[in-house]
């Protein structure tokens, strides 16, 4: 003590005094009880009232709460003096041990002067925790041979709550094989055992799924569950079983080695090695059978091992057992009967007994072609055969069964070599086995040609245009016919069917190459004399008898501008001048003369126009270019000369154009009477001139010839003799209109021909005009050399022998 300073000794004395004073103040303890899990701010107690303190002193004396060995779950409200919950209290986290009582100790400390109050707060348990199993799933392996009553320990559940809130009991899901036995420990804990209550059968129920539930005693109660999976262990308590005790199976003879006959399928309800099966023959299976068939010990597959012959044995029996691999093996048995099926292993045969290798296409239906026999060495359905023709095409043949195993092949339809010239006939013989076997035999039949097809032209009517003035021997066209026959039956010869036109044979006008049908012109044709020709060409084959056909050929001659216009009015002698006399008192527009020209050509080549080539006075006369009329354009004056000279040219419209000229000398006189050959008085007989006499004679001759022609035509049509071409007299050439009938020597056809002349209307031209009351008659004289032509008018076109033919009659009278 002497070593301690005075100041320090004073502090020690004060501290010791204060400790003993505070110990005295804390001797009294205040206890409270609250349930756990109260909400924050919940009221616990009024400390100011319970401790006898003034509420104001709590703040002044700096009251505080000191919790011993724990968190500060409480707080003092200094304004009200109340003790309130600061943080939720979990009894299980404060009191770890499974005790029924749980206290939370704390001190309330006041200063100035210091005073300590001891407070104990009892935390009461509530049922806030459910039972929990340490293992959620429990696995048990139990043999199906285990006896009932066997016990199996299970994992217990735990509950953090105490007292009545702890685990009260266990429940097991419904099961006819298991139940539970609940035991209570010395500390009150509940334990549960699983007890086997029935006989297990793995084959019936291999796995059992159970649910164990733990329930506490709280209000309301809480529970927890765990799953119990029980695997039933197998024992070899089931023998293998076949699906049926006896099997019947068919196998074909001559089956190849390795052919699967069947696969046995035995089942064992056990598992593992207890269900693994081994197949084997028993002593009841013969050695011969085992040599012919093999048995797989693992799969039970039966295969062919040897040669199976139906003729040696029709069936086999095998006794087979299936044994498992258990410790005490069990086995099952069955019988397999194998029936051997006869195979259709022989092909049918077809034999040709007689055959015609060729036939003419005109053979009659029903003609025998071949005799065929069929056979098959098999028996039953395998030996029954059918014979048929190839079905890919429709053949004109049929099979007829003549006797057992014999067939006749006959012609069933007319044959046509031009359609099919050769047949490859397939005879197919098929048995009725399964599968059927068949054999083919091919017969080649050639169809021989006969002359049964006439030649045919590509057209029945040919129209050929030929320009006149063609060179002789010119090729006009090539006519070809086709004959589908063969060899000499298709070799064709062409010729023109003979026919006369005005005593001229067609073969004199045209020629045809007999081999290729080329048609030639043998002469030069003149359009003004010959307009067209109509005849027949025949194509004939070389068959026996020969067949032929014909076509109609129409030759049309085309016009060329090869004729110069011919002036026929006013007529004058060759090289002479035409003289016309008119009075000088002629009025304007008076017709002086009319120039008429004709052209033997046709169409544009015959179209004539007129022009003044020379004229003395162009103001005195005019010429119409189309009709050739010459008229005065004014009256004559005393100054005009008495004679006028005009040169007129007549020109056609061809290319190139051709023309002719005429010179007219016009003389004028003072008095018209001096130049008039007639008067207004009636004509007396003594006034007949030579010109009038000629006209009367000509008209009479024409009328007589016309009458004769009509009579001849009537006689020809009644008697049908070969007509002769009628000659037209030169004197009557200008007015002949005739019809001619020509009969062909080969086809006896009749054609009507009509005489047409392009200048016929000029031949009786009368130009009349009245001049001061006098009649002047002028008769143009037709010069020699005028052309005539005859054009055919066909009645029909067909080349038939019974129809009217056409005739082109040409004649030019010199």
Short mmCIF file of C-alpha atoms in Angstrom, two decimals, residues 287-611:
data_model
loop_
_atom_site.label_atom_id
_atom_site.label_comp_id
_atom_site.label_asym_id
_atom_site.label_seq_id
_atom_site.Cartn_x
_atom_site.Cartn_y
_atom_site.Cartn_z
CA UNK A 287 -30.42 -88.03 -84.54
CA UNK A 288 -31.51 -87.77 -88.19
CA UNK A 289 -33.69 -84.81 -87.37
CA UNK A 290 -30.83 -83.16 -85.50
CA UNK A 291 -28.65 -83.68 -88.60
CA UNK A 292 -31.15 -81.89 -90.82
CA UNK A 293 -31.99 -79.01 -88.46
CA UNK A 294 -29.85 -76.89 -86.14
CA UNK A 295 -31.01 -75.24 -82.91
CA UNK A 296 -29.39 -72.08 -81.58
CA UNK A 297 -29.10 -72.57 -77.75
CA UNK A 298 -29.30 -68.87 -76.99
CA UNK A 299 -31.92 -67.52 -79.46
CA UNK A 300 -33.99 -70.66 -80.04
CA UNK A 301 -33.69 -70.22 -83.83
CA UNK A 302 -34.19 -73.41 -85.87
CA UNK A 303 -32.42 -73.49 -89.26
CA UNK A 304 -32.06 -75.94 -92.12
CA UNK A 305 -28.73 -77.74 -91.89
CA UNK A 306 -29.04 -80.64 -94.32
CA UNK A 307 -30.83 -81.43 -97.59
CA UNK A 308 -34.58 -81.78 -97.19
CA UNK A 309 -36.29 -83.99 -99.74
CA UNK A 310 -40.05 -84.23 -99.79
CA UNK A 311 -39.91 -87.63 -101.47
CA UNK A 312 -37.89 -89.07 -98.53
CA UNK A 313 -39.80 -87.61 -95.62
CA UNK A 314 -42.84 -85.39 -95.47
CA UNK A 315 -42.50 -84.29 -91.78
CA UNK A 316 -40.10 -84.14 -88.81
CA UNK A 317 -40.61 -83.90 -85.02
CA UNK A 318 -38.33 -82.09 -82.56
CA UNK A 319 -38.68 -82.12 -78.74
CA UNK A 320 -37.06 -79.03 -77.28
CA UNK A 321 -36.55 -77.78 -73.75
CA UNK A 322 -35.73 -74.29 -72.41
CA UNK A 323 -33.77 -74.20 -69.13
CA UNK A 324 -32.86 -71.12 -67.06
CA UNK A 325 -29.46 -70.41 -65.47
CA UNK A 326 -30.63 -70.14 -61.86
CA UNK A 327 -28.86 -71.83 -58.92
CA UNK A 328 -31.56 -74.44 -59.00
CA UNK A 329 -32.38 -74.38 -62.74
CA UNK A 330 -35.95 -74.82 -63.93
CA UNK A 331 -37.01 -75.88 -67.45
CA UNK A 332 -39.99 -75.91 -69.90
CA UNK A 333 -40.72 -78.21 -72.87
CA UNK A 334 -42.42 -78.07 -76.29
CA UNK A 335 -42.76 -80.13 -79.47
CA UNK A 336 -42.06 -78.76 -82.99
CA UNK A 337 -43.52 -80.55 -86.03
CA UNK A 338 -41.95 -79.56 -89.38
CA UNK A 339 -44.03 -80.34 -92.50
CA UNK A 340 -42.10 -80.47 -95.79
CA UNK A 341 -43.83 -78.68 -98.69
CA UNK A 342 -43.41 -80.06 -102.18
CA UNK A 343 -41.72 -77.51 -104.43
CA UNK A 344 -42.64 -76.77 -108.04
CA UNK A 345 -39.13 -77.55 -109.16
CA UNK A 346 -39.85 -78.84 -112.69
CA UNK A 347 -40.41 -76.40 -115.54
CA UNK A 348 -43.21 -77.12 -117.99
CA UNK A 349 -42.23 -78.00 -121.56
CA UNK A 350 -43.67 -76.90 -124.91
CA UNK A 351 -42.96 -78.78 -128.14
CA UNK A 352 -43.79 -77.69 -131.71
CA UNK A 353 -45.12 -80.72 -133.55
CA UNK A 354 -45.83 -79.04 -136.92
CA UNK A 355 -45.42 -75.48 -138.18
CA UNK A 356 -46.03 -73.33 -141.24
CA UNK A 357 -43.31 -70.69 -141.30
CA UNK A 358 -45.04 -68.46 -143.87
CA UNK A 359 -48.58 -67.61 -144.97
CA UNK A 360 -50.00 -65.44 -147.70
CA UNK A 361 -51.95 -62.50 -146.45
CA UNK A 362 -55.16 -63.69 -148.09
CA UNK A 363 -55.46 -66.94 -146.11
CA UNK A 364 -58.89 -67.57 -144.65
CA UNK A 365 -59.76 -67.31 -140.97
CA UNK A 366 -59.33 -70.67 -139.24
CA UNK A 367 -56.24 -71.74 -141.21
CA UNK A 368 -54.00 -74.07 -139.16
CA UNK A 369 -50.55 -72.68 -138.44
CA UNK A 370 -49.00 -75.05 -135.89
CA UNK A 371 -49.67 -78.01 -133.59
CA UNK A 372 -48.17 -77.65 -130.09
CA UNK A 373 -47.88 -80.11 -127.19
CA UNK A 374 -47.28 -79.16 -123.51
CA UNK A 375 -46.23 -81.22 -120.45
CA UNK A 376 -44.96 -80.91 -116.85
CA UNK A 377 -43.27 -83.65 -114.79
CA UNK A 378 -44.66 -82.27 -111.52
CA UNK A 379 -47.88 -83.57 -110.04
CA UNK A 380 -51.04 -82.01 -108.70
CA UNK A 381 -51.39 -78.30 -109.24
CA UNK A 382 -47.69 -78.11 -110.03
CA UNK A 383 -48.27 -80.38 -113.01
CA UNK A 384 -51.31 -78.54 -114.42
CA UNK A 385 -50.25 -76.22 -117.26
CA UNK A 386 -51.81 -73.44 -119.34
CA UNK A 387 -50.70 -72.38 -122.83
CA UNK A 388 -51.14 -68.77 -123.97
CA UNK A 389 -49.89 -66.33 -126.58
CA UNK A 390 -47.86 -63.26 -125.69
CA UNK A 391 -50.20 -60.70 -124.20
CA UNK A 392 -48.22 -57.55 -125.03
CA UNK A 393 -50.05 -57.14 -128.35
CA UNK A 394 -53.28 -58.26 -129.93
CA UNK A 395 -52.48 -61.02 -132.40
CA UNK A 396 -54.72 -62.32 -135.21
CA UNK A 397 -54.23 -65.86 -133.92
CA UNK A 398 -55.86 -68.08 -131.33
CA UNK A 399 -55.16 -71.38 -129.58
CA UNK A 400 -57.61 -74.25 -129.66
CA UNK A 401 -57.20 -77.32 -127.44
CA UNK A 402 -57.45 -80.38 -129.65
CA UNK A 403 -56.78 -83.07 -127.03
CA UNK A 404 -55.17 -83.51 -123.63
CA UNK A 405 -51.81 -81.75 -123.82
CA UNK A 406 -52.22 -80.71 -127.47
CA UNK A 407 -53.15 -77.31 -128.92
CA UNK A 408 -53.73 -75.96 -132.43
CA UNK A 409 -52.78 -72.40 -133.39
CA UNK A 410 -55.25 -70.97 -135.90
CA UNK A 411 -55.73 -67.69 -137.81
CA UNK A 412 -58.44 -65.71 -136.00
CA UNK A 413 -58.52 -62.47 -138.01
CA UNK A 414 -57.73 -61.45 -141.60
CA UNK A 415 -54.03 -60.77 -142.18
CA UNK A 416 -52.61 -57.67 -143.84
CA UNK A 417 -48.94 -57.72 -144.80
CA UNK A 418 -48.93 -53.97 -145.31
CA UNK A 419 -49.77 -53.52 -141.61
CA UNK A 420 -47.55 -56.27 -140.14
CA UNK A 421 -45.25 -58.27 -142.37
CA UNK A 422 -43.81 -60.63 -139.74
CA UNK A 423 -45.02 -61.98 -136.41
CA UNK A 424 -42.80 -63.22 -133.59
CA UNK A 425 -45.32 -65.33 -131.72
CA UNK A 426 -44.35 -66.25 -128.17
CA UNK A 427 -45.98 -69.38 -126.84
CA UNK A 428 -45.94 -69.25 -123.04
CA UNK A 429 -46.67 -72.38 -121.03
CA UNK A 430 -47.23 -71.87 -117.27
CA UNK A 431 -48.01 -74.37 -114.53
CA UNK A 432 -50.24 -73.74 -111.54
CA UNK A 433 -47.55 -74.18 -108.93
CA UNK A 434 -46.71 -71.64 -106.25
CA UNK A 435 -44.77 -69.83 -107.46
CA UNK A 436 -45.72 -70.79 -111.03
CA UNK A 437 -43.00 -71.80 -113.46
CA UNK A 438 -43.18 -70.98 -117.13
CA UNK A 439 -41.34 -71.63 -120.35
CA UNK A 440 -41.46 -69.70 -123.65
CA UNK A 441 -41.18 -70.85 -127.24
CA UNK A 442 -40.99 -68.33 -130.09
CA UNK A 443 -42.46 -68.98 -133.54
CA UNK A 444 -41.59 -66.66 -136.41
CA UNK A 445 -44.35 -66.38 -139.03
CA UNK A 446 -43.71 -64.46 -142.23
CA UNK A 447 -46.65 -62.97 -144.14
CA UNK A 448 -46.29 -63.22 -147.92
CA UNK A 449 -47.51 -60.40 -150.14
CA UNK A 450 -50.31 -60.58 -152.69
CA UNK A 451 -51.31 -57.86 -155.09
CA UNK A 452 -54.19 -56.51 -153.02
CA UNK A 453 -53.42 -52.79 -153.10
CA UNK A 454 -53.93 -50.56 -156.09
CA UNK A 455 -51.52 -47.68 -156.65
CA UNK A 456 -52.64 -44.32 -155.30
CA UNK A 457 -51.77 -40.84 -156.51
CA UNK A 458 -51.14 -38.12 -153.96
CA UNK A 459 -53.90 -36.14 -155.71
CA UNK A 460 -56.86 -37.21 -157.77
CA UNK A 461 -56.85 -34.02 -159.85
CA UNK A 462 -53.78 -32.13 -161.08
CA UNK A 463 -53.94 -28.64 -162.57
CA UNK A 464 -50.86 -27.69 -164.63
CA UNK A 465 -50.33 -24.23 -166.15
CA UNK A 466 -48.27 -24.09 -169.33
CA UNK A 467 -47.25 -20.89 -171.07
CA UNK A 468 -47.99 -20.94 -174.79
CA UNK A 469 -45.09 -21.11 -177.23
CA UNK A 470 -43.41 -23.65 -174.98
CA UNK A 471 -40.50 -25.61 -176.51
CA UNK A 472 -41.39 -29.18 -177.55
CA UNK A 473 -40.22 -31.77 -175.03
CA UNK A 474 -40.53 -29.42 -172.05
CA UNK A 475 -41.07 -31.13 -168.68
CA UNK A 476 -44.49 -30.10 -167.36
CA UNK A 477 -44.58 -31.94 -164.02
CA UNK A 478 -43.80 -35.24 -162.35
CA UNK A 479 -46.70 -37.45 -161.29
CA UNK A 480 -45.98 -40.22 -158.79
CA UNK A 481 -48.17 -42.92 -157.31
CA UNK A 482 -47.48 -45.19 -154.35
CA UNK A 483 -48.18 -48.91 -153.99
CA UNK A 484 -47.67 -50.48 -150.53
CA UNK A 485 -47.22 -53.98 -151.98
CA UNK A 486 -43.83 -55.62 -152.49
CA UNK A 487 -41.62 -56.60 -155.40
CA UNK A 488 -43.42 -56.79 -158.74
CA UNK A 489 -46.69 -55.88 -157.04
CA UNK A 490 -45.32 -52.42 -156.38
CA UNK A 491 -43.48 -51.81 -159.67
CA UNK A 492 -45.55 -49.12 -161.42
CA UNK A 493 -45.95 -48.19 -165.07
CA UNK A 494 -47.44 -44.82 -166.08
CA UNK A 495 -49.23 -44.10 -169.36
CA UNK A 496 -51.70 -41.63 -170.79
CA UNK A 497 -55.20 -42.95 -171.33
CA UNK A 498 -55.81 -42.53 -175.05
CA UNK A 499 -58.22 -39.83 -176.13
CA UNK A 500 -58.66 -37.91 -179.37
CA UNK A 501 -59.19 -34.19 -179.63
CA UNK A 502 -60.12 -33.07 -183.16
CA UNK A 503 -58.63 -36.22 -184.65
CA UNK A 504 -55.49 -35.73 -182.62
CA UNK A 505 -54.49 -38.38 -180.06
CA UNK A 506 -53.32 -37.30 -176.62
CA UNK A 507 -50.16 -39.30 -177.09
CA UNK A 508 -49.35 -36.93 -179.96
CA UNK A 509 -49.59 -33.94 -177.64
CA UNK A 510 -48.10 -35.27 -174.42
CA UNK A 511 -45.71 -37.97 -173.33
CA UNK A 512 -45.16 -39.56 -169.89
CA UNK A 513 -42.13 -41.50 -168.71
CA UNK A 514 -43.54 -44.94 -167.85
CA UNK A 515 -41.04 -45.47 -165.04
CA UNK A 516 -41.09 -42.24 -163.04
CA UNK A 517 -44.24 -40.41 -164.23
CA UNK A 518 -42.51 -37.34 -165.73
CA UNK A 519 -44.99 -35.58 -168.06
CA UNK A 520 -43.66 -33.81 -171.18
CA UNK A 521 -45.23 -31.59 -173.87
CA UNK A 522 -44.57 -32.94 -177.39
CA UNK A 523 -45.56 -29.80 -179.27
CA UNK A 524 -45.66 -26.05 -178.95
CA UNK A 525 -49.08 -24.86 -177.82
CA UNK A 526 -50.85 -21.76 -179.08
CA UNK A 527 -53.26 -20.13 -176.67
CA UNK A 528 -55.30 -18.73 -179.55
CA UNK A 529 -55.90 -22.24 -180.90
CA UNK A 530 -55.80 -24.38 -177.73
CA UNK A 531 -56.90 -23.17 -174.34
CA UNK A 532 -56.80 -26.32 -172.19
CA UNK A 533 -56.62 -30.12 -172.18
CA UNK A 534 -58.27 -32.60 -169.87
CA UNK A 535 -57.15 -36.23 -169.83
CA UNK A 536 -56.38 -39.15 -167.52
CA UNK A 537 -53.08 -40.72 -166.53
CA UNK A 538 -53.10 -44.30 -165.32
CA UNK A 539 -50.61 -45.94 -162.91
CA UNK A 540 -50.60 -49.74 -163.13
CA UNK A 541 -48.61 -52.19 -161.02
CA UNK A 542 -46.95 -55.38 -162.30
CA UNK A 543 -48.91 -57.81 -160.17
CA UNK A 544 -51.05 -60.67 -161.39
CA UNK A 545 -53.69 -59.60 -162.03
CA UNK A 546 -52.45 -56.00 -162.28
CA UNK A 547 -54.20 -53.23 -160.37
CA UNK A 548 -54.37 -49.66 -161.52
CA UNK A 549 -55.64 -46.24 -160.69
CA UNK A 550 -55.86 -43.01 -162.61
CA UNK A 551 -55.83 -39.32 -161.97
CA UNK A 552 -57.17 -36.40 -163.96
CA UNK A 553 -54.73 -33.90 -165.46
CA UNK A 554 -55.96 -30.48 -166.49
CA UNK A 555 -53.47 -28.62 -168.69
CA UNK A 556 -54.22 -24.89 -168.86
CA UNK A 557 -52.47 -22.92 -171.60
CA UNK A 558 -51.50 -19.43 -170.52
CA UNK A 559 -51.64 -16.56 -173.00
CA UNK A 560 -48.65 -14.57 -174.28
CA UNK A 561 -48.87 -11.31 -176.18
CA UNK A 562 -47.90 -12.85 -179.50
CA UNK A 563 -50.66 -11.51 -181.78
CA UNK A 564 -50.72 -8.06 -183.38
CA UNK A 565 -54.05 -6.25 -183.38
CA UNK A 566 -55.95 -6.71 -186.68
CA UNK A 567 -57.93 -3.77 -188.10
CA UNK A 568 -61.18 -5.12 -189.50
CA UNK A 569 -63.06 -1.88 -190.00
CA UNK A 570 -62.86 0.16 -192.13
CA UNK A 571 -61.73 -2.68 -194.37
CA UNK A 572 -59.18 -2.11 -197.03
CA UNK A 573 -56.97 -4.19 -199.23
CA UNK A 574 -53.46 -4.97 -198.05
CA UNK A 575 -51.44 -1.75 -198.11
CA UNK A 576 -54.29 0.36 -199.58
CA UNK A 577 -55.73 3.60 -198.18
CA UNK A 578 -59.30 3.80 -196.93
CA UNK A 579 -61.27 6.59 -198.58
CA UNK A 580 -64.24 8.30 -196.93
CA UNK A 581 -66.45 11.00 -198.52
CA UNK A 582 -68.42 13.47 -196.42
CA UNK A 583 -70.25 16.74 -197.27
CA UNK A 584 -68.55 19.95 -196.33
CA UNK A 585 -71.67 21.07 -194.58
CA UNK A 586 -71.17 18.39 -191.93
CA UNK A 587 -71.93 19.62 -188.44
CA UNK A 588 -69.64 19.45 -185.45
CA UNK A 589 -69.55 15.96 -183.83
CA UNK A 590 -70.47 14.18 -187.05
CA UNK A 591 -69.27 10.51 -187.13
CA UNK A 592 -66.89 10.27 -190.00
CA UNK A 593 -65.68 6.69 -189.56
CA UNK A 594 -65.14 4.05 -186.89
CA UNK A 595 -61.90 2.10 -186.62
CA UNK A 596 -62.33 -1.42 -185.27
CA UNK A 597 -59.37 -3.67 -184.42
CA UNK A 598 -59.38 -7.15 -182.93
CA UNK A 599 -56.60 -9.04 -181.10
CA UNK A 600 -56.51 -12.85 -181.00
CA UNK A 601 -54.91 -12.72 -177.54
CA UNK A 602 -56.96 -12.57 -174.33
CA UNK A 603 -57.48 -10.28 -171.38
CA UNK A 604 -54.97 -7.43 -171.24
CA UNK A 605 -53.15 -8.71 -174.29
CA UNK A 606 -56.39 -8.26 -176.29
CA UNK A 607 -57.34 -4.85 -174.93
CA UNK A 608 -56.96 -2.40 -177.91
CA UNK A 609 -56.71 1.38 -177.72
CA UNK A 610 -56.58 3.87 -180.63
CA UNK A 611 -54.36 6.87 -181.23
#
